[in-house]
Short mmCIF file of C-alpha atoms in Angstrom, two decimals:
data_model
loop_
_atom_site.label_atom_id
_atom_site.label_comp_id
_atom_site.label_asym_id
_atom_site.label_seq_id
_atom_site.Cartn_x
_atom_site.Cartn_y
_atom_site.Cartn_z
CA UNK J 23 159.77 111.35 88.00
CA UNK J 24 163.14 111.34 89.61
CA UNK J 25 165.06 108.12 89.53
CA UNK J 26 167.64 108.63 92.17
CA UNK J 27 169.59 105.48 92.79
CA UNK J 28 169.96 104.31 96.35
CA UNK J 29 173.56 104.16 97.45
CA UNK J 30 173.29 100.44 98.09
CA UNK J 31 172.73 99.64 94.46
CA UNK J 32 175.48 97.38 93.19
CA UNK J 33 176.12 97.40 89.42
CA UNK J 34 177.56 93.92 89.55
CA UNK J 35 174.55 92.62 91.35
CA UNK J 36 172.26 94.43 88.96
CA UNK J 37 174.03 92.93 85.97
CA UNK J 38 174.05 89.49 87.49
CA UNK J 39 170.35 89.74 88.20
CA UNK J 40 169.47 90.94 84.74
CA UNK J 41 171.54 88.21 83.20
CA UNK J 42 169.84 85.43 85.07
CA UNK J 43 166.32 86.70 85.52
CA UNK J 44 164.91 86.29 82.06
CA UNK J 45 161.77 84.22 82.50
CA UNK J 46 158.74 85.15 80.45
CA UNK J 47 155.12 84.10 80.67
CA UNK J 48 154.07 81.26 78.38
CA UNK J 49 152.77 82.22 74.98
CA UNK J 50 149.35 80.79 75.72
CA UNK J 51 149.07 83.24 78.59
CA UNK J 52 150.13 86.04 76.29
CA UNK J 53 147.54 85.00 73.74
CA UNK J 54 144.80 84.79 76.31
CA UNK J 55 145.55 88.21 77.74
CA UNK J 56 145.87 89.89 74.38
CA UNK J 57 142.69 88.29 73.12
CA UNK J 58 140.85 89.54 76.17
CA UNK J 59 142.29 93.00 75.72
CA UNK J 60 141.26 93.15 72.06
CA UNK J 61 137.83 91.83 72.85
CA UNK J 62 137.34 94.51 75.48
CA UNK J 63 138.59 97.18 73.09
CA UNK J 64 136.12 96.09 70.39
CA UNK J 65 133.22 96.00 72.80
CA UNK J 66 133.75 99.58 73.81
CA UNK J 67 131.26 101.88 72.06
CA UNK J 68 133.21 104.32 69.96
CA UNK J 69 132.53 107.99 70.05
CA UNK J 70 130.60 109.33 67.07
CA UNK J 71 133.52 111.54 66.09
CA UNK J 72 135.97 108.64 65.96
CA UNK J 73 134.66 107.00 62.81
CA UNK J 74 132.92 108.35 59.81
CA UNK J 75 130.28 105.70 59.32
CA UNK J 76 127.86 106.97 61.93
CA UNK J 77 125.74 108.64 59.29
CA UNK J 78 124.82 105.20 58.03
CA UNK J 79 123.17 104.42 61.33
CA UNK J 80 121.40 107.70 61.65
CA UNK J 81 118.48 107.27 59.22
CA UNK J 82 117.47 103.93 60.68
CA UNK J 83 116.97 105.51 64.07
CA UNK J 84 115.52 108.84 63.06
CA UNK J 85 111.94 107.59 62.84
CA UNK J 86 112.00 105.88 66.21
CA UNK J 87 110.91 109.00 68.06
CA UNK J 88 108.01 109.64 65.72
CA UNK J 89 106.92 106.02 65.86
CA UNK J 90 107.02 106.06 69.65
CA UNK J 91 105.00 109.28 69.80
CA UNK J 92 102.40 107.92 67.37
CA UNK J 93 102.09 104.71 69.34
CA UNK J 94 101.59 106.57 72.59
CA UNK J 95 98.99 108.79 70.98
CA UNK J 96 97.06 105.83 69.60
CA UNK J 97 97.08 104.10 72.96
CA UNK J 98 95.89 107.25 74.72
CA UNK J 99 93.05 107.70 72.20
CA UNK J 100 91.96 104.11 72.71
CA UNK J 101 92.00 104.46 76.46
CA UNK J 102 89.89 107.60 76.28
CA UNK J 103 87.40 105.87 74.02
CA UNK J 104 87.11 102.88 76.31
CA UNK J 105 86.81 104.92 79.49
CA UNK J 106 83.26 105.06 80.94
CA UNK J 107 81.48 108.32 80.13
CA UNK J 108 80.25 110.25 83.19
CA UNK J 109 76.46 110.44 83.47
CA UNK J 110 75.03 113.87 82.66
CA UNK J 111 74.08 115.81 85.70
CA UNK J 112 70.48 116.69 86.40
CA UNK J 113 69.49 120.28 85.82
CA UNK J 114 70.31 122.43 88.79
CA UNK J 115 66.81 123.86 89.13
CA UNK J 116 65.18 120.46 89.22
CA UNK J 117 67.74 119.08 91.60
CA UNK J 118 67.35 121.89 94.06
CA UNK J 119 63.61 122.58 94.05
CA UNK J 120 61.84 119.31 93.44
CA UNK J 121 60.64 117.12 96.25
CA UNK J 122 62.78 114.19 97.28
CA UNK J 123 60.63 111.69 95.42
CA UNK J 124 61.08 113.50 92.15
CA UNK J 125 64.78 113.67 92.77
CA UNK J 126 64.80 109.95 93.19
CA UNK J 127 63.29 109.56 89.77
CA UNK J 128 65.77 111.88 88.20
CA UNK J 129 68.74 110.45 90.02
CA UNK J 130 71.18 108.54 87.82
CA UNK J 131 70.96 104.76 87.91
CA UNK J 132 73.14 102.96 90.42
CA UNK J 133 76.70 102.32 89.46
CA UNK J 134 76.16 98.60 89.69
CA UNK J 135 74.11 98.67 86.51
CA UNK J 136 75.86 97.55 83.39
CA UNK J 137 77.44 100.27 81.31
CA UNK J 138 75.21 99.67 78.29
CA UNK J 139 72.03 99.98 80.36
CA UNK J 140 73.24 103.17 81.92
CA UNK J 141 74.08 104.63 78.57
CA UNK J 142 70.64 103.72 77.21
CA UNK J 143 68.95 105.34 80.15
CA UNK J 144 71.03 108.44 79.83
CA UNK J 145 70.12 108.78 76.17
CA UNK J 146 66.42 108.35 76.90
CA UNK J 147 66.50 110.41 80.04
CA UNK J 148 65.07 113.79 78.93
CA UNK J 149 61.69 112.58 77.58
CA UNK J 150 61.38 109.88 80.21
CA UNK J 151 61.77 112.34 83.02
CA UNK J 152 59.10 114.58 81.55
CA UNK J 153 56.68 111.74 81.09
CA UNK J 154 57.22 110.19 84.48
CA UNK J 155 57.33 113.38 86.38
CA UNK J 156 53.77 114.60 85.98
CA UNK J 157 51.92 111.55 87.27
CA UNK J 158 54.44 111.08 90.01
CA UNK J 159 54.05 114.60 91.22
CA UNK J 160 50.30 114.25 91.18
CA UNK J 161 50.59 111.14 93.25
CA UNK J 162 52.76 112.83 95.82
CA UNK J 163 50.69 114.36 98.57
CA UNK J 164 51.42 118.03 98.90
CA UNK J 165 53.15 119.29 101.92
CA UNK J 166 50.78 119.76 104.81
CA UNK J 167 50.21 123.43 105.48
CA UNK J 168 47.77 125.44 107.47
CA UNK J 169 44.49 125.78 105.67
CA UNK J 170 44.42 129.51 105.99
CA UNK J 171 47.70 129.93 104.25
CA UNK J 172 46.58 127.56 101.54
CA UNK J 173 43.45 129.50 100.96
CA UNK J 174 45.27 132.79 100.83
CA UNK J 175 47.67 131.31 98.36
CA UNK J 176 44.84 130.22 96.13
CA UNK J 177 43.18 133.58 96.34
CA UNK J 178 46.36 135.34 95.37
CA UNK J 179 47.15 132.95 92.59
CA UNK J 180 43.81 133.03 90.85
CA UNK J 181 40.97 135.47 90.50
CA UNK J 182 38.49 135.38 93.26
CA UNK J 183 36.04 132.60 92.65
CA UNK J 184 32.45 133.33 92.13
CA UNK J 185 30.36 133.19 95.26
CA UNK J 186 28.50 130.20 93.99
CA UNK J 187 31.60 128.29 93.01
CA UNK J 188 32.77 126.00 95.82
CA UNK J 189 35.62 124.09 94.15
CA UNK J 190 38.44 125.96 95.86
CA UNK J 191 36.90 125.09 99.17
CA UNK J 192 36.57 121.51 98.09
CA UNK J 193 40.14 121.47 97.00
CA UNK J 194 41.21 122.86 100.31
CA UNK J 195 39.10 120.42 102.26
CA UNK J 196 40.52 117.45 100.34
CA UNK J 197 43.97 118.50 99.32
CA UNK J 198 45.01 115.24 97.75
CA UNK J 199 41.76 114.43 96.11
CA UNK J 200 41.89 116.40 92.91
CA UNK J 201 45.55 115.65 92.34
CA UNK J 202 45.13 111.94 92.75
CA UNK J 203 42.36 111.67 90.17
CA UNK J 204 43.26 109.86 86.99
CA UNK J 205 43.44 112.04 83.95
CA UNK J 206 40.39 111.70 81.70
CA UNK J 207 40.92 110.55 78.18
CA UNK J 208 41.68 113.34 75.77
CA UNK J 209 38.80 112.78 73.30
CA UNK J 210 36.25 113.00 76.04
CA UNK J 211 37.47 116.39 77.21
CA UNK J 212 36.55 119.67 75.72
CA UNK J 213 39.50 121.91 74.82
CA UNK J 214 38.56 124.38 77.49
CA UNK J 215 38.36 121.69 80.10
CA UNK J 216 41.69 120.34 79.03
CA UNK J 217 43.20 123.76 79.36
CA UNK J 218 41.63 124.14 82.75
CA UNK J 219 43.02 120.80 83.79
CA UNK J 220 46.48 121.79 82.73
CA UNK J 221 46.10 124.97 84.70
CA UNK J 222 44.92 123.06 87.71
CA UNK J 223 47.82 120.66 87.34
CA UNK J 224 50.15 123.54 87.25
CA UNK J 225 48.66 124.82 90.44
CA UNK J 226 48.85 121.43 92.05
CA UNK J 227 52.46 121.13 91.02
CA UNK J 228 53.08 124.26 92.97
CA UNK J 229 51.93 122.75 96.20
CA UNK J 230 55.30 121.53 97.40
CA UNK J 231 57.66 124.06 95.90
CA UNK J 232 57.05 127.70 96.67
CA UNK J 233 59.54 129.15 94.26
CA UNK J 234 58.45 126.94 91.39
CA UNK J 235 54.83 127.67 92.20
CA UNK J 236 55.34 131.42 92.14
CA UNK J 237 57.18 131.21 88.87
CA UNK J 238 54.42 129.15 87.30
CA UNK J 239 51.74 131.49 88.53
CA UNK J 240 53.54 134.55 87.29
CA UNK J 241 53.86 132.94 83.91
CA UNK J 242 50.29 131.77 83.79
CA UNK J 243 48.58 134.92 85.09
CA UNK J 244 48.86 137.17 82.05
CA UNK J 245 47.38 134.59 79.68
CA UNK J 246 44.55 133.46 81.88
CA UNK J 247 41.15 134.46 80.61
CA UNK J 248 37.77 134.57 82.20
CA UNK J 249 36.56 131.63 80.18
CA UNK J 250 39.56 129.65 81.20
CA UNK J 251 38.92 130.45 84.82
CA UNK J 252 35.32 129.36 84.53
CA UNK J 253 36.30 126.23 82.79
CA UNK J 254 38.87 125.56 85.43
CA UNK J 255 36.39 126.03 88.21
CA UNK J 256 33.97 123.73 86.48
CA UNK J 257 36.60 121.12 86.04
CA UNK J 258 37.62 121.34 89.65
CA UNK J 259 34.04 121.02 90.68
CA UNK J 260 33.65 117.95 88.57
CA UNK J 261 36.74 116.53 90.01
CA UNK J 262 35.57 117.31 93.48
CA UNK J 263 32.27 115.64 92.81
CA UNK J 264 34.02 112.59 91.55
CA UNK J 265 36.43 112.51 94.41
CA UNK J 266 34.00 113.63 97.09
CA UNK J 267 33.60 111.20 99.92
CA UNK J 268 30.34 109.71 100.73
CA UNK J 269 27.87 111.88 102.64
CA UNK J 270 28.37 109.74 105.68
CA UNK J 271 32.13 110.30 105.62
CA UNK J 272 31.60 114.00 105.11
CA UNK J 273 29.17 114.19 107.99
CA UNK J 274 31.60 112.26 110.12
CA UNK J 275 34.41 114.68 109.26
CA UNK J 276 32.20 117.69 110.09
CA UNK J 277 31.13 116.08 113.33
CA UNK J 278 34.72 115.43 114.30
CA UNK J 279 35.78 119.00 113.60
CA UNK J 280 32.76 120.24 115.50
CA UNK J 281 33.49 118.06 118.48
CA UNK J 282 37.07 119.30 118.46
CA UNK J 283 35.67 122.84 118.45
CA UNK J 284 37.42 123.60 115.21
CA UNK J 285 34.43 125.55 114.07
CA UNK J 286 36.10 127.42 111.23
CA UNK J 287 37.23 124.23 109.59
CA UNK J 288 33.93 122.57 110.32
CA UNK J 289 32.16 125.46 108.60
CA UNK J 290 34.43 125.12 105.60
CA UNK J 291 33.71 121.42 105.43
CA UNK J 292 30.02 122.11 105.68
CA UNK J 293 30.11 124.56 102.82
CA UNK J 294 32.05 122.07 100.76
CA UNK J 295 29.45 119.48 101.61
CA UNK J 296 26.75 121.93 100.63
CA UNK J 297 28.49 122.60 97.34
CA UNK J 298 28.33 118.98 96.39
CA UNK J 299 25.04 118.03 97.95
CA UNK J 300 22.24 120.55 97.85
CA UNK J 301 20.48 118.81 100.72
CA UNK J 302 23.53 118.79 102.86
CA UNK J 303 21.85 120.46 105.81
CA UNK J 304 19.07 117.96 105.72
CA UNK J 305 21.54 115.08 105.80
CA UNK J 306 23.24 116.39 108.88
CA UNK J 307 22.31 114.83 112.18
CA UNK J 308 19.97 116.70 114.39
CA UNK J 309 22.64 117.88 116.80
CA UNK J 310 24.52 119.60 113.96
CA UNK J 311 21.60 121.15 112.18
CA UNK J 312 21.27 124.00 114.64
CA UNK J 313 24.92 124.85 114.24
CA UNK J 314 24.64 124.50 110.46
CA UNK J 315 21.95 127.10 110.34
CA UNK J 316 24.41 129.55 111.84
CA UNK J 317 27.03 128.84 109.15
CA UNK J 318 26.54 131.27 106.28
CA UNK J 319 26.57 129.88 102.79
CA UNK J 320 29.37 131.11 100.59
CA UNK Y 17 143.82 109.16 62.30
CA UNK Y 18 141.38 108.04 64.97
CA UNK Y 19 142.97 107.33 68.34
CA UNK Y 20 141.91 103.70 68.36
CA UNK Y 21 143.61 103.03 64.99
CA UNK Y 22 146.88 104.76 65.72
CA UNK Y 23 150.08 102.72 65.62
CA UNK Y 24 152.33 103.29 68.59
CA UNK Y 25 156.07 103.28 68.83
CA UNK Y 26 158.61 102.76 71.58
CA UNK Y 27 158.71 106.49 72.15
CA UNK Y 28 155.22 106.60 73.53
CA UNK Y 29 155.20 106.52 77.29
CA UNK Y 30 153.20 104.05 79.28
CA UNK Y 31 150.57 106.54 80.33
CA UNK Y 32 149.80 107.55 76.76
CA UNK Y 33 149.50 103.93 75.75
CA UNK Y 34 147.12 103.18 78.57
CA UNK Y 35 144.96 106.18 77.74
CA UNK Y 36 144.91 105.14 74.11
CA UNK Y 37 143.83 101.66 75.08
CA UNK Y 38 141.14 103.08 77.30
CA UNK Y 39 139.95 104.98 74.23
CA UNK Y 40 139.67 101.71 72.33
CA UNK Y 41 143.06 101.27 70.74
CA UNK Y 42 144.00 97.63 71.15
CA UNK Y 43 147.42 98.20 69.58
CA UNK Y 44 148.33 100.43 72.49
CA UNK Y 45 147.71 97.58 74.83
CA UNK Y 46 149.89 95.32 72.73
CA UNK Y 47 152.78 97.73 73.10
CA UNK Y 48 152.16 98.15 76.79
CA UNK Y 49 151.97 94.43 77.38
CA UNK Y 50 155.14 93.78 75.43
CA UNK Y 51 157.01 96.22 77.63
CA UNK Y 52 155.88 94.97 81.00
CA UNK Y 53 154.92 91.35 80.66
CA UNK Y 54 158.39 90.00 81.56
CA UNK Y 55 159.06 92.15 84.63
CA UNK Y 56 155.59 91.63 86.02
CA UNK Y 57 155.76 87.91 85.45
CA UNK Y 58 159.16 87.62 87.09
CA UNK Y 59 158.06 89.77 90.02
CA UNK Y 60 155.18 87.40 90.63
CA UNK Y 61 157.27 84.32 89.97
CA UNK Y 62 159.98 85.30 92.47
CA UNK Y 63 157.40 86.22 95.08
CA UNK Y 64 155.26 83.11 94.94
CA UNK Y 65 157.98 80.68 93.87
CA UNK Y 66 155.72 78.62 91.64
CA UNK Y 67 155.39 78.97 87.88
CA UNK Y 68 151.79 77.78 87.72
CA UNK Y 69 150.68 80.13 90.44
CA UNK Y 70 152.69 82.92 88.87
CA UNK Y 71 150.90 82.42 85.54
CA UNK Y 72 147.53 82.51 87.22
CA UNK Y 73 148.38 85.63 89.17
CA UNK Y 74 149.95 87.20 86.12
CA UNK Y 75 146.80 86.67 84.10
CA UNK Y 76 144.65 88.08 86.86
CA UNK Y 77 146.78 91.19 87.12
CA UNK Y 78 146.48 91.99 83.44
CA UNK Y 79 142.80 91.25 83.36
CA UNK Y 80 142.34 93.63 86.25
CA UNK Y 81 144.29 96.23 84.33
CA UNK Y 82 142.06 95.68 81.29
CA UNK Y 83 138.91 96.04 83.33
CA UNK Y 84 140.20 99.11 85.14
CA UNK Y 85 141.22 100.93 81.98
CA UNK Y 86 138.15 103.16 82.00
CA UNK Y 87 138.99 104.48 85.45
CA UNK Y 88 142.69 104.83 84.88
CA UNK Y 89 143.96 108.32 85.61
CA UNK Y 90 147.62 109.07 84.82
CA UNK Y 91 148.27 110.76 88.14
CA UNK Y 92 151.34 108.56 88.66
CA UNK Y 93 153.56 106.37 86.57
CA UNK Y 94 151.83 103.49 84.84
CA UNK Y 95 154.31 101.07 86.35
CA UNK Y 96 153.42 102.23 89.84
CA UNK Y 97 149.74 101.59 89.09
CA UNK Y 98 150.45 98.24 87.46
CA UNK Y 99 152.66 96.92 90.26
CA UNK Y 100 150.15 98.09 92.81
CA UNK Y 101 147.63 95.85 91.08
CA UNK Y 102 150.17 93.01 91.06
CA UNK Y 103 150.99 93.41 94.72
CA UNK Y 104 147.34 93.49 95.74
CA UNK Y 105 146.75 90.29 93.83
CA UNK Y 106 149.79 88.72 95.48
CA UNK Y 107 148.64 89.71 98.94
CA UNK Y 108 145.23 88.23 98.20
CA UNK Y 109 146.91 85.02 97.14
CA UNK Y 110 148.99 84.86 100.30
CA UNK Y 111 145.99 85.50 102.46
CA UNK Y 112 143.97 82.85 100.68
CA UNK Y 113 146.75 80.30 100.91
CA UNK Y 114 147.45 81.04 104.56
CA UNK Y 115 151.03 82.05 103.96
CA UNK Y 116 152.66 84.81 105.90
CA UNK Y 117 153.49 87.24 103.19
CA UNK Y 118 155.59 89.91 104.70
CA UNK Y 119 157.83 89.91 107.72
CA UNK Y 120 158.77 93.15 109.28
CA UNK Y 121 162.34 94.18 109.27
CA UNK Y 122 162.11 94.59 113.00
CA UNK Y 123 161.75 90.83 113.33
CA UNK Y 124 165.32 90.25 112.29
CA UNK Y 125 167.67 89.56 115.13
CA UNK Y 126 170.83 91.37 115.84
CA UNK Y 127 172.96 88.50 114.53
CA UNK Y 128 171.44 88.75 111.12
CA UNK Y 129 171.84 92.48 111.23
CA UNK Y 130 175.48 92.12 112.10
CA UNK Y 131 176.00 89.64 109.30
CA UNK Y 132 174.58 92.06 106.84
CA UNK Y 133 176.84 94.79 108.13
CA UNK Y 134 179.83 92.53 107.66
CA UNK Y 135 179.17 91.96 103.97
CA UNK Y 136 181.74 93.88 101.94
CA UNK Y 137 180.65 96.51 99.49
CA UNK Y 138 180.34 96.13 95.77
CA UNK Y 139 183.37 95.71 93.65
CA UNK Y 140 182.76 97.41 90.38
CA UNK Y 141 186.01 96.19 88.91
CA UNK Y 142 184.77 92.60 88.95
CA UNK Y 143 184.53 91.18 85.41
CA UNK Y 144 180.95 90.86 84.20
CA UNK Y 145 181.64 87.50 82.65
CA UNK Y 146 181.84 85.87 86.06
CA UNK Y 147 178.42 87.13 86.97
CA UNK Y 148 176.96 85.56 83.92
CA UNK Y 149 177.82 82.08 84.88
CA UNK Y 150 175.11 79.62 85.67
CA UNK Y 151 176.40 79.25 89.17
CA UNK Y 152 175.91 82.86 89.84
CA UNK Y 153 172.41 82.70 88.58
CA UNK Y 154 171.56 79.73 90.73
CA UNK Y 155 173.05 81.27 93.82
CA UNK Y 156 171.48 84.61 93.42
CA UNK Y 157 168.05 83.10 92.97
CA UNK Y 158 168.50 80.96 96.03
CA UNK Y 159 169.65 83.94 97.99
CA UNK Y 160 166.66 85.92 96.86
CA UNK Y 161 164.32 83.17 97.90
CA UNK Y 162 165.85 83.15 101.35
CA UNK Y 163 165.29 86.87 101.81
CA UNK Y 164 162.46 88.15 103.96
CA UNK Y 165 159.44 88.92 101.82
CA UNK Y 166 159.57 92.65 102.32
CA UNK Y 167 163.22 92.79 101.32
CA UNK Y 168 162.65 90.53 98.37
CA UNK Y 169 159.72 92.64 97.33
CA UNK Y 170 161.72 95.85 97.50
CA UNK Y 171 164.54 94.28 95.55
CA UNK Y 172 162.26 92.95 92.84
CA UNK Y 173 160.45 96.22 92.47
CA UNK Y 174 163.75 97.92 92.07
CA UNK Y 175 165.32 95.40 89.72
CA UNK Y 176 162.40 94.17 87.67
CA UNK Y 177 160.04 97.13 87.64
CA UNK Y 178 162.74 99.77 87.76
CA UNK Y 179 160.93 101.75 90.40
CA UNK Y 180 162.61 104.41 92.45
CA UNK Y 181 162.63 104.55 96.22
CA UNK Y 182 159.62 106.79 96.30
CA UNK Y 183 157.71 104.62 93.87
CA UNK Y 184 158.53 101.47 95.82
CA UNK Y 185 157.38 103.22 98.93
CA UNK Y 186 154.16 104.17 97.20
CA UNK Y 187 153.48 100.65 95.97
CA UNK Y 188 154.28 98.94 99.24
CA UNK Y 189 152.82 101.58 101.50
CA UNK Y 190 156.04 101.91 103.46
CA UNK Y 191 158.23 104.92 104.08
CA UNK Y 192 161.14 105.70 101.85
CA UNK Y 193 163.65 105.16 104.62
CA UNK Y 194 162.13 101.80 105.33
CA UNK Y 195 162.39 100.88 101.69
CA UNK Y 196 165.98 102.06 101.60
CA UNK Y 197 166.78 99.88 104.60
CA UNK Y 198 165.11 96.87 103.04
CA UNK Y 199 167.06 97.35 99.87
CA UNK Y 200 170.29 97.67 101.79
CA UNK Y 201 169.71 94.39 103.59
CA UNK Y 202 168.60 92.61 100.45
CA UNK Y 203 171.62 93.75 98.45
CA UNK Y 204 173.99 92.83 101.24
CA UNK Y 205 172.65 89.31 101.49
CA UNK Y 206 172.70 88.78 97.77
CA UNK Y 207 176.27 90.04 97.57
CA UNK Y 208 177.19 87.69 100.38
CA UNK Y 209 175.68 84.85 98.41
CA UNK Y 210 177.76 85.77 95.41
CA UNK Y 211 180.99 86.45 97.35
CA UNK Y 212 182.54 82.99 97.04
CA UNK Y 213 182.32 83.26 93.30
CA UNK Y 214 184.04 86.61 93.08
#
């Protein structure tokens, strides 16, 4: 940097000033400033290349990264273990095809239940659903459908019943009757009857779900034998007899249908009545006997 | 040898010393402080006129320099940077104490200007022994105290810090011609104060 002297500079004045301006700061001030400067210099972190003792610090810090990673991993594993497990979803076929009441049974427990109870229910779910489902489905009244369609369905699903066998008609006349009957004890049933009951249950299960019903019938048709059919018919007849209303109720139903001019249904009811009671015509009131004589027996 | 353990000599310039101190070499600061402690202290002492205040300001200036070492960039002379710190601290002190620090040269009346013009020039043939007398010292200090602050400041920066016109202008924020004018007036008045003794 250039140090050009201004023309006004007087060497005598400069010398006089330098000779008489010689004050210095006190030594305590010097000491304080130097101490602060040295303290600041020591506090500065030195670069690794400035001194050779950095290798001594290196091993003590090398494992910090691994320790941190292991700690994070352990914490994550613990969190995953403590997190609530999601309830298993119901099978798609059951969820989509079963009636609403069955879905309610299979639905997972409410979230307000304690975690342990939910877990216990989830573990026990598969057998419990199977056990609860059958009686519940039997208790559910089948969807109301036109009688003609129901009869056609039964005719398609099973071999044509014998002319003397009325149970299908009975089943059609009292749709919920056979399904609502309590299951007889196993020792009292013959094997054939038990098989027939299972077949009938399968058919009754089909009442509310067309696709499931068709699948069950397609599966059951090839293995169905004549004896099984007969046993099934007999079982249905027995069930119908057990569940048949009193003659008075039957007569009242026939009279109602007759008064409403629903003669086809009245005839079906009459034949069902005849199937259960041989003297059905004689039990009818006088005003219905004439009409009953016109109804052909099945 | 690592930079922070190096021993410095008088040949090292101020900028190198400051950079070495910023790198952690405390010895560099020792050398730097030894060079500049007297001029900076006297600059502050002449400006504030009180030894106690001068010590306080002096300590603040160096502490500011220590703290600012990390941001120091040798774009100018170290002395310029250091006296800028000192001047800022002085201005803060004047503001805090309510004193009027600097008076513009334009405030001087024509009579004073004419008196300055009447002061004879320097006489280089004057024996130096006369200037070293105690009377000269007393008079020159009194004359300096009576100077306007801006002139006194320019004179001190020239005499104590050894700054050039451009460097004084940079520190004070004034133009070089203004600084030259201030120096002319200051020198004239000081010579006038010393004239009876010549």
